[in-house]
Coordinates of N, CA and C in Angstrom, one line a residue:
Chain A
X1 N -4.8 -11.3 -12.0 CA -4.1 -10.3 -11.2 C -5.1 -9.6 -10.3
X2 N -4.7 -9.2 -9.1 CA -5.6 -8.5 -8.2 C -5.9 -7.1 -8.7
X3 N -7.2 -6.8 -8.8 CA -7.6 -5.5 -9.3 C -7.8 -4.5 -8.2
X4 N -7.3 -3.3 -8.4 CA -7.5 -2.2 -7.4 C -8.5 -1.2 -8.0
X5 N -9.0 -0.4 -7.1 CA -10.1 0.6 -7.6 C -9.4 1.9 -7.9
X6 N -8.7 1.9 -9.0 CA -8.0 3.1 -9.4 C -8.9 4.3 -9.8
X7 N -10.2 3.9 -10.1 CA -11.2 4.9 -10.5 C -11.6 5.8 -9.3
X8 N -11.2 5.3 -8.1 CA -11.6 6.0 -6.9 C -11.0 7.4 -6.7
X9 N -9.8 7.6 -7.3 CA -9.1 8.9 -7.2 C -9.2 9.6 -8.5
X10 N -9.3 10.9 -8.4 CA -9.4 11.8 -9.6 C -8.3 11.6 -10.6
X11 N -7.0 11.4 -10.0 CA -5.9 11.3 -10.9 C -5.4 9.9 -11.2
X12 N -6.2 8.9 -10.7 CA -5.9 7.5 -11.0 C -4.7 6.9 -10.1
X13 N -4.4 7.7 -9.1 CA -3.3 7.3 -8.2 C -3.9 6.9 -6.9
X14 N -3.3 5.8 -6.3 CA -3.7 5.3 -5.0 C -2.5 5.3 -4.1
X15 N -2.7 5.6 -2.8 CA -1.6 5.6 -1.8 C -1.1 4.1 -1.5
X16 N 0.2 4.0 -1.4 CA 0.8 2.8 -0.9 C 1.6 3.1 0.3
X17 N 1.2 2.5 1.4 CA 2.0 2.6 2.7 C 3.1 1.6 2.7
X18 N 4.3 2.0 3.0 CA 5.4 1.1 2.9 C 5.9 0.9 4.3
X19 N 6.0 -0.4 4.7 CA 6.2 -0.8 6.1 C 7.4 -1.8 6.1
X20 N 8.3 -1.6 7.0 CA 9.4 -2.6 7.2 C 8.7 -4.0 7.6
X21 N 9.1 -5.0 6.8 CA 8.4 -6.3 7.0 C 8.7 -7.0 8.3
X22 N 9.7 -6.6 9.0 CA 10.1 -7.1 10.3 C 9.6 -6.3 11.5
X23 N 10.0 -5.0 11.5 CA 9.7 -4.2 12.6 C 8.3 -3.5 12.6
X24 N 7.7 -3.4 11.4 CA 6.5 -2.7 11.2 C 6.6 -1.2 11.1
X25 N 7.8 -0.7 11.2 CA 8.0 0.8 11.1 C 7.5 1.2 9.7
X26 N 6.7 2.3 9.7 CA 6.3 2.9 8.4 C 7.4 3.7 7.8
X27 N 7.9 3.3 6.7 CA 9.1 3.9 6.1 C 8.7 5.1 5.2
X28 N 7.6 5.0 4.4 CA 7.3 6.1 3.5 C 5.8 5.8 3.0
X29 N 5.3 6.8 2.3 CA 4.1 6.6 1.6 C 4.3 7.2 0.2
X30 N 3.9 6.4 -0.8 CA 4.1 6.8 -2.2 C 2.8 6.5 -3.0
X31 N 2.8 6.8 -4.2 CA 1.5 6.6 -5.0 C 1.8 5.6 -6.1
X32 N 0.8 4.8 -6.4 CA 0.8 3.9 -7.5 C -0.3 4.1 -8.5
X33 N 0.0 3.9 -9.7 CA -1.1 3.8 -10.7 C -1.1 2.3 -11.2
X34 N -1.9 2.1 -12.2 CA -2.1 0.7 -12.7 C -0.7 0.1 -13.1
X35 N 0.1 0.9 -13.9 CA 1.3 0.4 -14.4 C 2.3 0.0 -13.3
X36 N 2.4 0.9 -12.3 CA 3.4 0.6 -11.2 C 2.9 -0.6 -10.3
X37 N 1.6 -0.7 -10.2 CA 1.0 -1.9 -9.5 C 1.4 -3.2 -10.2
X38 N 1.2 -3.2 -11.5 CA 1.6 -4.4 -12.3 C 3.1 -4.7 -12.3
X39 N 3.9 -3.6 -12.4 CA 5.3 -3.8 -12.3 C 5.8 -4.3 -10.9
X40 N 5.1 -3.9 -9.9 CA 5.5 -4.3 -8.5 C 5.1 -5.8 -8.4
X41 N 3.9 -6.2 -8.9 CA 3.5 -7.6 -8.8 C 4.4 -8.5 -9.6
X42 N 4.8 -8.0 -10.8 CA 5.6 -8.8 -11.8 C 7.0 -9.0 -11.2
X43 N 7.6 -7.9 -10.7 CA 9.1 -8.0 -10.4 C 9.4 -8.3 -8.9
X44 N 8.4 -8.0 -8.0 CA 8.7 -8.2 -6.6 C 9.5 -7.1 -6.0
X45 N 9.6 -6.0 -6.8 CA 10.3 -4.8 -6.3 C 9.3 -3.6 -6.4
X46 N 9.3 -2.8 -5.3 CA 8.3 -1.7 -5.3 C 8.5 -0.7 -6.4
X47 N 7.4 -0.5 -7.2 CA 7.4 0.6 -8.2 C 6.3 1.5 -7.9
X48 N 6.5 2.8 -8.1 CA 5.6 3.8 -7.8 C 5.4 4.7 -9.0
X49 N 4.5 5.7 -8.9 CA 4.3 6.7 -9.9 C 4.8 8.0 -9.3
X50 N 5.9 8.6 -9.9 CA 6.4 9.8 -9.4 C 5.5 11.0 -9.9
X51 N 4.9 11.7 -8.9 CA 4.0 12.8 -9.2 C 4.8 14.0 -9.7
X52 N 6.1 14.1 -9.2 CA 6.9 15.3 -9.7 C 7.4 15.1 -11.1
X53 N 7.8 13.8 -11.4 CA 8.4 13.6 -12.7 C 7.4 13.1 -13.7
X54 N 6.2 12.7 -13.1 CA 5.1 12.1 -13.9 C 5.6 10.9 -14.7
X55 N 6.2 10.0 -14.0 CA 6.8 8.8 -14.7 C 6.9 7.7 -13.7
X56 N 7.0 6.5 -14.3 CA 7.2 5.3 -13.5 C 8.5 5.4 -12.7
X57 N 8.4 4.9 -11.5 CA 9.6 5.1 -10.5 C 9.8 3.8 -9.8
X58 N 10.9 3.2 -10.2 CA 11.4 2.0 -9.5 C 12.2 2.6 -8.3
X59 N 11.6 2.4 -7.1 CA 12.2 2.9 -5.9 C 13.7 2.4 -5.8
X60 N 14.7 3.2 -5.7 CA 16.0 2.8 -5.6 C 16.8 2.8 -6.9
X61 N 16.1 3.3 -7.9 CA 16.8 3.3 -9.3 C 18.0 4.2 -9.3
X62 N 18.0 5.3 -8.5 CA 19.2 6.2 -8.4 C 20.1 5.7 -7.2
X63 N 19.5 5.4 -6.1 CA 20.3 5.2 -4.9 C 20.7 3.7 -4.7
X64 N 20.1 2.8 -5.5 CA 20.3 1.4 -5.3 C 19.5 0.8 -4.1
X65 N 18.8 1.7 -3.4 CA 18.0 1.3 -2.2 C 16.6 0.8 -2.6
X66 N 16.6 -0.3 -3.3 CA 15.3 -0.9 -3.8 C 14.6 -1.5 -2.6
X67 N 13.3 -1.7 -2.8 CA 12.4 -2.3 -1.7 C 11.9 -3.7 -2.2
X68 N 12.4 -4.7 -1.6 CA 12.0 -6.1 -2.0 C 10.7 -6.4 -1.2
X69 N 9.7 -6.7 -2.0 CA 8.4 -7.0 -1.5 C 8.3 -8.3 -0.8
X70 N 7.8 -8.3 0.5 CA 7.6 -9.5 1.2 C 6.1 -9.9 1.3
X71 N 5.3 -8.8 1.4 CA 3.8 -9.0 1.5 C 3.1 -7.8 1.0
X72 N 1.9 -8.0 0.5 CA 1.1 -6.9 0.0 C -0.3 -7.1 0.6
X73 N -0.7 -6.0 1.3 CA -2.1 -6.0 1.9 C -2.9 -5.0 1.1
X74 N -4.2 -5.4 1.0 CA -5.2 -4.5 0.3 C -6.3 -4.2 1.2
X75 N -6.7 -2.9 1.2 CA -7.7 -2.5 2.2 C -9.1 -2.9 1.7
X76 N -10.1 -2.6 2.6 CA -11.5 -3.0 2.4 C -12.1 -2.4 1.2
X77 N -11.7 -1.2 0.7 CA -12.2 -0.6 -0.5 C -11.4 -0.8 -1.7
X78 N -10.3 -1.5 -1.6 CA -9.4 -1.7 -2.7 C -8.8 -0.4 -3.3
X79 N -8.7 0.6 -2.4 CA -8.1 1.8 -2.9 C -6.9 2.3 -2.1
X80 N -6.3 1.4 -1.3 CA -5.1 1.6 -0.6 C -4.4 0.3 -0.4
X81 N -3.0 0.3 -0.5 CA -2.3 -0.9 -0.2 C -1.2 -0.7 0.8
X82 N -0.8 -1.8 1.4 CA 0.4 -1.8 2.3 C 1.5 -2.7 1.6
X83 N 2.6 -2.1 1.4 CA 3.8 -3.0 0.9 C 4.6 -3.3 2.1
X84 N 4.8 -4.5 2.5 CA 5.7 -4.9 3.5 C 7.0 -5.3 2.8
X85 N 8.1 -4.5 3.1 CA 9.3 -4.6 2.3 C 10.6 -4.9 3.2
X86 N 11.6 -5.3 2.4 CA 12.9 -5.3 3.0 C 13.6 -4.2 2.3
X87 N 13.9 -3.1 3.1 CA 14.5 -1.9 2.5 C 16.0 -2.1 2.4
X88 N 16.5 -2.3 1.1 CA 17.9 -2.5 0.9 C 18.6 -1.1 1.2
X89 N 19.7 -1.2 1.8 CA 20.5 0.0 2.1 C 20.0 0.7 3.4
X90 N 19.0 0.1 4.0 CA 18.4 0.6 5.3 C 17.6 1.9 5.2
X91 N 17.9 2.8 4.4 CA 17.3 4.1 4.4 C 16.3 4.2 3.2
X92 N 15.0 4.6 3.6 CA 14.0 4.8 2.5 C 13.9 6.2 2.1
X93 N 14.3 7.2 2.9 CA 14.0 8.6 2.7 C 15.1 9.2 1.9
X94 N 14.8 10.1 1.0 CA 15.8 10.8 0.2 C 16.7 11.7 1.0
X95 N 16.2 12.0 2.3 CA 17.1 12.8 3.2 C 18.2 12.0 3.8
X96 N 18.1 10.7 3.6 CA 19.1 9.8 4.2 C 18.6 9.1 5.5
X97 N 17.4 9.6 6.0 CA 16.8 8.9 7.2 C 16.2 7.6 6.8
X98 N 16.2 6.7 7.8 CA 15.6 5.4 7.5 C 14.1 5.5 7.0
X99 N 13.4 6.3 7.8 CA 12.0 6.5 7.4 C 11.8 8.0 7.0
X100 N 10.8 8.2 6.1 CA 10.4 9.6 5.8 C 9.8 10.3 7.0
X101 N 9.2 9.4 7.9 CA 8.5 10.0 9.1 C 9.5 10.1 10.3
X102 N 10.5 11.0 10.1 CA 11.5 11.1 11.1 C 11.3 12.3 12.0
X103 N 10.1 12.9 11.9 CA 9.8 14.1 12.7 C 8.5 13.8 13.5
X104 N 8.5 14.1 14.8 CA 7.4 13.9 15.7 C 6.8 15.2 16.2
X105 N 5.5 15.2 16.3 CA 4.9 16.4 16.9 C 5.1 16.3 18.4
X106 N 5.7 17.4 19.0 CA 5.9 17.5 20.4 C 5.7 18.9 20.9
X107 N 4.7 19.1 21.7 CA 4.4 20.4 22.3 C 4.2 21.4 21.2
X108 N 3.5 21.1 20.1 CA 3.2 22.0 19.0 C 4.4 22.3 18.1
X109 N 5.5 21.5 18.2 CA 6.6 21.7 17.3 C 7.0 20.3 16.7
X110 N 7.8 20.4 15.6 CA 8.3 19.1 15.1 C 9.7 18.9 15.6
X111 N 9.9 17.7 16.1 CA 11.2 17.3 16.7 C 11.8 16.2 15.8
X112 N 13.0 16.4 15.3 CA 13.7 15.4 14.5 C 14.1 14.2 15.4
X113 N 13.9 13.0 14.9 CA 14.3 11.8 15.7 C 15.3 11.0 14.8
X114 N 16.4 10.6 15.4 CA 17.4 9.8 14.7 C 18.3 10.7 13.8
X115 N 19.3 10.0 13.2 CA 20.2 10.7 12.3 C 20.1 10.1 10.9
X116 N 20.5 10.8 9.9 CA 20.5 10.2 8.5 C 21.5 9.1 8.4
X117 N 21.2 8.1 7.6 CA 22.1 6.9 7.5 C 23.1 7.1 6.3
X118 N 22.7 8.1 5.4 CA 23.6 8.4 4.3 C 23.6 9.9 4.0
X119 N 24.5 10.3 3.2 CA 24.6 11.7 2.8 C 23.9 11.8 1.4
X120 N 22.8 12.5 1.3 CA 22.1 12.6 0.1 C 22.9 13.1 -1.1
X121 N 23.8 14.1 -0.8 CA 24.7 14.7 -1.8 C 25.6 13.6 -2.5
X122 N 26.0 12.6 -1.6 CA 26.9 11.6 -2.2 C 26.1 10.6 -3.0
X123 N 24.9 10.3 -2.5 CA 24.1 9.3 -3.2 C 23.4 9.8 -4.5
X124 N 22.9 11.0 -4.4 CA 22.1 11.5 -5.6 C 23.0 12.5 -6.4
X125 N 24.1 12.9 -5.8 CA 24.9 14.0 -6.4 C 24.4 15.4 -6.0
X126 N 25.2 16.4 -6.0 CA 24.8 17.7 -5.7 C 24.1 18.3 -6.9
X127 N 23.1 19.2 -6.7 CA 22.3 19.7 -7.8 C 22.4 21.2 -7.8
Chain B
X1 N 1.2 26.0 15.9 CA 0.7 24.7 15.4 C 1.6 24.2 14.3
X2 N 1.7 22.9 14.2 CA 2.5 22.4 13.1 C 1.8 22.5 11.8
X3 N 2.4 23.1 10.8 CA 1.8 23.4 9.5 C 2.1 22.2 8.6
X4 N 1.1 21.8 7.9 CA 1.3 20.8 6.8 C 1.1 21.4 5.5
X5 N 1.6 20.7 4.5 CA 1.6 21.2 3.1 C 0.3 20.8 2.4
X6 N -0.8 21.4 2.8 CA -2.1 21.0 2.2 C -2.2 21.4 0.7
X7 N -1.4 22.4 0.3 CA -1.4 22.8 -1.1 C -0.9 21.8 -2.0
X8 N -0.2 20.8 -1.5 CA 0.4 19.7 -2.3 C -0.6 18.9 -3.1
X9 N -1.8 18.8 -2.5 CA -2.8 18.0 -3.2 C -3.8 18.9 -3.9
X10 N -4.4 18.4 -5.0 CA -5.3 19.2 -5.7 C -6.6 19.5 -4.9
X11 N -7.0 18.5 -4.1 CA -8.2 18.7 -3.3 C -8.0 19.2 -1.9
X12 N -6.8 19.5 -1.5 CA -6.5 20.0 -0.1 C -6.5 18.9 0.9
X13 N -6.5 17.6 0.5 CA -6.5 16.5 1.4 C -5.2 15.8 1.4
X14 N -4.7 15.4 2.6 CA -3.5 14.6 2.7 C -3.8 13.3 3.4
X15 N -3.0 12.3 3.1 CA -3.3 11.0 3.7 C -2.7 10.9 5.1
X16 N -3.5 10.2 6.0 CA -3.0 9.9 7.3 C -3.0 8.4 7.5
X17 N -1.8 7.9 7.8 CA -1.7 6.4 8.0 C -1.9 6.2 9.5
X18 N -2.8 5.3 9.8 CA -3.2 5.1 11.2 C -2.6 3.7 11.7
X19 N -1.8 3.8 12.7 CA -1.0 2.7 13.2 C -1.3 2.4 14.6
X20 N -1.5 1.1 15.0 CA -1.6 0.8 16.4 C -0.3 1.2 17.1
X21 N -0.5 2.0 18.3 CA 0.7 2.6 18.9 C 1.6 1.5 19.6
X22 N 1.1 0.3 19.8 CA 1.9 -0.7 20.5 C 2.4 -1.7 19.5
X23 N 1.6 -2.3 18.6 CA 2.0 -3.4 17.8 C 2.6 -2.8 16.4
X24 N 2.2 -1.6 16.1 CA 2.7 -1.1 14.8 C 1.8 -1.5 13.6
X25 N 0.8 -2.3 13.9 CA -0.1 -2.7 12.8 C -0.7 -1.5 12.1
X26 N -0.8 -1.5 10.8 CA -1.4 -0.4 10.1 C -2.9 -0.7 10.1
X27 N -3.7 0.1 10.7 CA -5.2 -0.1 10.9 C -6.0 0.4 9.7
X28 N -5.6 1.6 9.2 CA -6.4 2.2 8.1 C -5.6 3.3 7.5
X29 N -6.1 3.9 6.5 CA -5.6 5.1 5.9 C -6.9 6.0 5.7
X30 N -6.8 7.2 6.1 CA -7.9 8.2 5.8 C -7.3 9.5 5.5
X31 N -8.1 10.5 5.1 CA -7.6 11.7 4.6 C -7.9 12.9 5.6
X32 N -7.0 13.8 5.7 CA -7.3 15.0 6.5 C -7.2 16.3 5.7
X33 N -8.0 17.2 6.1 CA -7.8 18.6 5.6 C -7.4 19.5 6.8
X34 N -7.3 20.8 6.6 CA -6.7 21.6 7.6 C -7.6 21.5 8.9
X35 N -8.9 21.5 8.7 CA -9.9 21.5 9.8 C -9.7 20.2 10.6
X36 N -9.6 19.1 10.0 CA -9.5 17.8 10.7 C -8.2 17.7 11.4
X37 N -7.1 18.3 10.8 CA -5.8 18.3 11.4 C -5.9 19.1 12.7
X38 N -6.5 20.3 12.6 CA -6.6 21.2 13.8 C -7.4 20.5 14.9
X39 N -8.5 19.8 14.5 CA -9.4 19.2 15.5 C -8.6 18.0 16.2
X40 N -7.8 17.3 15.4 CA -7.1 16.2 15.9 C -6.1 16.7 17.0
X41 N -5.3 17.7 16.6 CA -4.4 18.3 17.6 C -5.0 18.8 18.8
X42 N -6.2 19.5 18.7 CA -6.9 20.1 19.8 C -7.4 19.1 20.8
X43 N -8.0 18.0 20.2 CA -8.8 17.1 21.0 C -8.1 15.8 21.4
X44 N -7.0 15.5 20.7 CA -6.3 14.2 20.9 C -7.1 13.0 20.4
X45 N -8.1 13.2 19.6 CA -8.8 12.1 19.0 C -8.8 12.3 17.5
X46 N -8.6 11.2 16.8 CA -8.4 11.3 15.3 C -9.6 11.8 14.6
X47 N -9.5 12.9 13.9 CA -10.5 13.5 13.0 C -10.0 13.4 11.6
X48 N -10.9 13.1 10.7 CA -10.6 13.0 9.2 C -11.6 13.8 8.5
X49 N -11.4 13.8 7.1 CA -12.3 14.4 6.2 C -13.0 13.3 5.4
X50 N -14.3 13.1 5.6 CA -14.9 12.1 4.8 C -15.1 12.5 3.4
X51 N -14.5 11.8 2.5 CA -14.6 12.1 1.0 C -16.0 11.8 0.5
X52 N -16.7 10.8 1.1 CA -18.0 10.4 0.6 C -19.1 11.4 1.1
X53 N -18.9 11.8 2.4 CA -19.9 12.7 2.9 C -19.5 14.2 2.8
X54 N -18.3 14.4 2.4 CA -17.7 15.7 2.3 C -17.9 16.5 3.6
X55 N -17.5 15.9 4.7 CA -17.7 16.6 6.0 C -16.7 16.1 7.0
X56 N -16.5 16.9 8.0 CA -15.6 16.5 9.1 C -16.1 15.2 9.7
X57 N -15.1 14.3 10.1 CA -15.4 13.0 10.5 C -14.6 12.7 11.8
X58 N -15.3 12.7 12.9 CA -14.6 12.1 14.1 C -14.7 10.6 14.0
X59 N -13.6 10.0 13.8 CA -13.6 8.5 13.7 C -14.2 7.9 15.0
X60 N -15.2 7.1 14.8 CA -15.9 6.5 16.0 C -17.2 7.2 16.4
X61 N -17.5 8.3 15.7 CA -18.7 9.0 16.1 C -20.0 8.2 16.0
X62 N -20.0 7.2 15.1 CA -21.2 6.3 15.0 C -20.9 5.0 15.9
X63 N -19.8 4.4 15.8 CA -19.5 3.1 16.4 C -19.0 3.3 17.9
X64 N -18.6 4.5 18.2 CA -17.9 4.7 19.6 C -16.4 4.3 19.5
X65 N -16.0 3.7 18.4 CA -14.6 3.2 18.3 C -13.7 4.4 17.9
X66 N -13.5 5.3 18.9 CA -12.6 6.5 18.6 C -11.2 6.0 18.6
X67 N -10.3 6.9 18.1 CA -8.9 6.6 18.1 C -8.2 7.7 18.9
X68 N -7.6 7.2 20.1 CA -6.9 8.1 21.0 C -5.5 8.3 20.4
X69 N -5.1 9.5 20.2 CA -3.8 9.8 19.6 C -2.7 9.6 20.7
X70 N -1.7 8.8 20.3 CA -0.5 8.7 21.2 C 0.7 9.5 20.6
X71 N 0.8 9.4 19.3 CA 2.0 10.1 18.7 C 1.6 10.5 17.3
X72 N 2.1 11.6 16.8 CA 1.9 11.9 15.4 C 3.3 12.2 14.8
X73 N 3.5 11.5 13.6 CA 4.7 11.7 12.9 C 4.4 12.4 11.6
X74 N 5.3 13.2 11.1 CA 5.1 14.0 9.9 C 6.3 13.7 8.9
X75 N 6.0 13.5 7.7 CA 7.0 13.1 6.7 C 7.9 14.2 6.2
X76 N 8.9 13.9 5.5 CA 9.9 14.8 5.0 C 9.3 16.0 4.2
X77 N 8.2 15.7 3.5 CA 7.6 16.8 2.7 C 6.4 17.4 3.3
X78 N 6.1 17.1 4.6 CA 5.0 17.6 5.3 C 3.7 17.5 4.5
X79 N 3.6 16.3 3.8 CA 2.3 16.1 3.1 C 1.7 14.7 3.4
X80 N 2.2 14.1 4.4 CA 1.7 12.8 4.9 C 2.0 12.7 6.4
X81 N 1.0 12.1 7.2 CA 1.2 12.0 8.6 C 1.0 10.5 9.0
X82 N 1.5 10.1 10.1 CA 1.2 8.9 10.8 C 0.6 9.2 12.1
X83 N -0.6 8.7 12.3 CA -1.2 8.7 13.7 C -1.0 7.4 14.4
X84 N -0.3 7.5 15.5 CA -0.1 6.2 16.3 C -1.2 6.3 17.4
X85 N -2.1 5.3 17.3 CA -3.4 5.5 18.1 C -3.6 4.3 19.0
X86 N -4.5 4.5 20.0 CA -5.1 3.4 20.8 C -6.5 3.3 20.2
X87 N -6.8 2.2 19.5 CA -8.1 2.0 18.8 C -9.1 1.5 19.9
X88 N -9.9 2.3 20.3 CA -11.0 1.9 21.3 C -11.9 0.9 20.5
X89 N -12.3 -0.1 21.2 CA -13.2 -1.1 20.7 C -12.5 -2.1 19.8
X90 N -11.2 -2.0 19.6 CA -10.3 -2.9 18.9 C -10.4 -2.9 17.4
X91 N -11.6 -2.6 16.8 CA -11.7 -2.7 15.4 C -11.7 -1.3 14.8
X92 N -10.9 -1.1 13.8 CA -10.9 0.2 13.0 C -11.7 0.2 11.8
X93 N -12.0 -1.0 11.2 CA -12.6 -1.1 9.9 C -14.1 -1.2 10.0
X94 N -14.8 -0.5 9.1 CA -16.3 -0.6 9.1 C -16.9 -2.0 8.8
X95 N -16.0 -2.9 8.4 CA -16.4 -4.3 8.2 C -16.4 -5.1 9.5
X96 N -15.8 -4.5 10.5 CA -15.7 -5.2 11.8 C -14.3 -5.8 12.0
X97 N -13.5 -5.8 11.0 CA -12.1 -6.3 11.1 C -11.3 -5.3 11.9
X98 N -10.3 -5.8 12.6 CA -9.4 -4.9 13.3 C -8.8 -3.8 12.4
X99 N -8.2 -4.3 11.3 CA -7.6 -3.4 10.3 C -8.3 -3.4 9.0
X100 N -8.3 -2.3 8.3 CA -8.9 -2.3 7.0 C -8.1 -3.2 6.0
X101 N -6.8 -3.4 6.4 CA -5.9 -4.2 5.5 C -6.0 -5.7 5.9
X102 N -7.2 -6.3 5.8 CA -7.4 -7.7 6.3 C -7.3 -8.7 5.1
X103 N -6.8 -8.2 3.9 CA -6.7 -9.1 2.8 C -5.3 -9.0 2.3
X104 N -4.7 -10.2 2.0 CA -3.3 -10.3 1.6 C -3.3 -10.9 0.2
X105 N -2.3 -10.4 -0.6 CA -2.2 -10.9 -2.0 C -1.4 -12.2 -1.9
X106 N -2.0 -13.3 -2.4 CA -1.3 -14.6 -2.3 C -1.6 -15.3 -3.6
X107 N -0.5 -15.6 -4.4 CA -0.6 -16.3 -5.7 C -1.7 -15.6 -6.6
X108 N -1.6 -14.3 -6.6 CA -2.5 -13.6 -7.6 C -3.9 -13.4 -7.1
X109 N -4.2 -13.8 -5.9 CA -5.6 -13.7 -5.4 C -5.5 -13.0 -4.0
X110 N -6.7 -12.4 -3.6 CA -6.8 -11.8 -2.3 C -7.3 -12.9 -1.3
X111 N -6.6 -13.0 -0.2 CA -6.9 -14.0 0.9 C -7.3 -13.2 2.1
X112 N -8.5 -13.5 2.7 CA -8.9 -12.8 3.9 C -8.2 -13.4 5.1
X113 N -7.7 -12.5 6.0 CA -7.0 -13.0 7.2 C -7.8 -12.5 8.4
X114 N -8.0 -13.4 9.3 CA -8.7 -13.0 10.6 C -10.2 -12.9 10.4
X115 N -10.9 -12.7 11.5 CA -12.3 -12.7 11.5 C -12.8 -11.3 12.0
X116 N -14.0 -10.8 11.6 CA -14.5 -9.6 12.1 C -14.7 -9.6 13.6
X117 N -14.4 -8.5 14.3 CA -14.6 -8.4 15.8 C -16.0 -8.0 16.2
X118 N -16.7 -7.4 15.2 CA -18.1 -7.0 15.5 C -18.9 -7.2 14.2
X119 N -20.2 -7.1 14.4 CA -21.1 -7.3 13.3 C -21.5 -5.8 12.9
X120 N -21.1 -5.4 11.7 CA -21.4 -4.1 11.2 C -22.9 -3.7 11.3
X121 N -23.8 -4.7 11.0 CA -25.2 -4.4 11.0 C -25.7 -4.0 12.4
X122 N -25.1 -4.6 13.5 CA -25.4 -4.2 14.8 C -24.9 -2.8 15.2
X123 N -23.7 -2.5 14.7 CA -23.1 -1.3 15.2 C -23.6 -0.1 14.4
X124 N -23.7 -0.3 13.1 CA -24.2 0.9 12.3 C -25.6 0.8 11.9
X125 N -26.3 -0.3 12.2 CA -27.7 -0.5 11.7 C -27.7 -1.0 10.3
X126 N -28.8 -1.7 10.0 CA -28.9 -2.2 8.6 C -29.4 -1.0 7.7
X127 N -29.0 -1.1 6.5 CA -29.4 0.0 5.6 C -30.3 -0.5 4.5

């Protein structure tokens, strides 16, 4: 198995950049630990480590919007990866937007680009 | 100025994904703190925080390969950014490769893709 340099970070977590495997759009960034790295390689579906829940996170476990891995790139220091994925359900962001990066800096302000593809309240339930 | 959520991380550093503004290729990932974020917005050239030197880092200060900012995207939690850049000198990686992500996972091994565009010893000097 490909070894990553998890010791590089104080908390054992490394960033994973998630990119649409066709368009190259950056969909999100999440964190992986050794367990989520192994699960991703084993299953071909993106697994992360949820910092808020402090637990293994199969992306799409609630929404059904899993990320099917097409390619994995590893950087020069083995402390960052790129997952090139097929985003099932089109939207990667919990807000319903395709990408978490749906805001652009314009003249010192954030401008929202595009519309949500789903209603988060329907997918995750109201809280 | 656009405020980011630097308090989200224990060390005050947030990841910046660096993407070619034309092709969408992910060139590198580096970290920003408040100072490097401000310098990037002020100057239009990508500034990071070097974790190894613990100092402000104008990308390209040694090699001349600066990154001219074309667009900046901010994620849903304001704790990650995407810099869409024009990579002067073509190569972003200190190894001389265009992208730091020049290795791909293939059948459980890392396969190098592409050739370096410059000789690091010539650009940075031998150490």
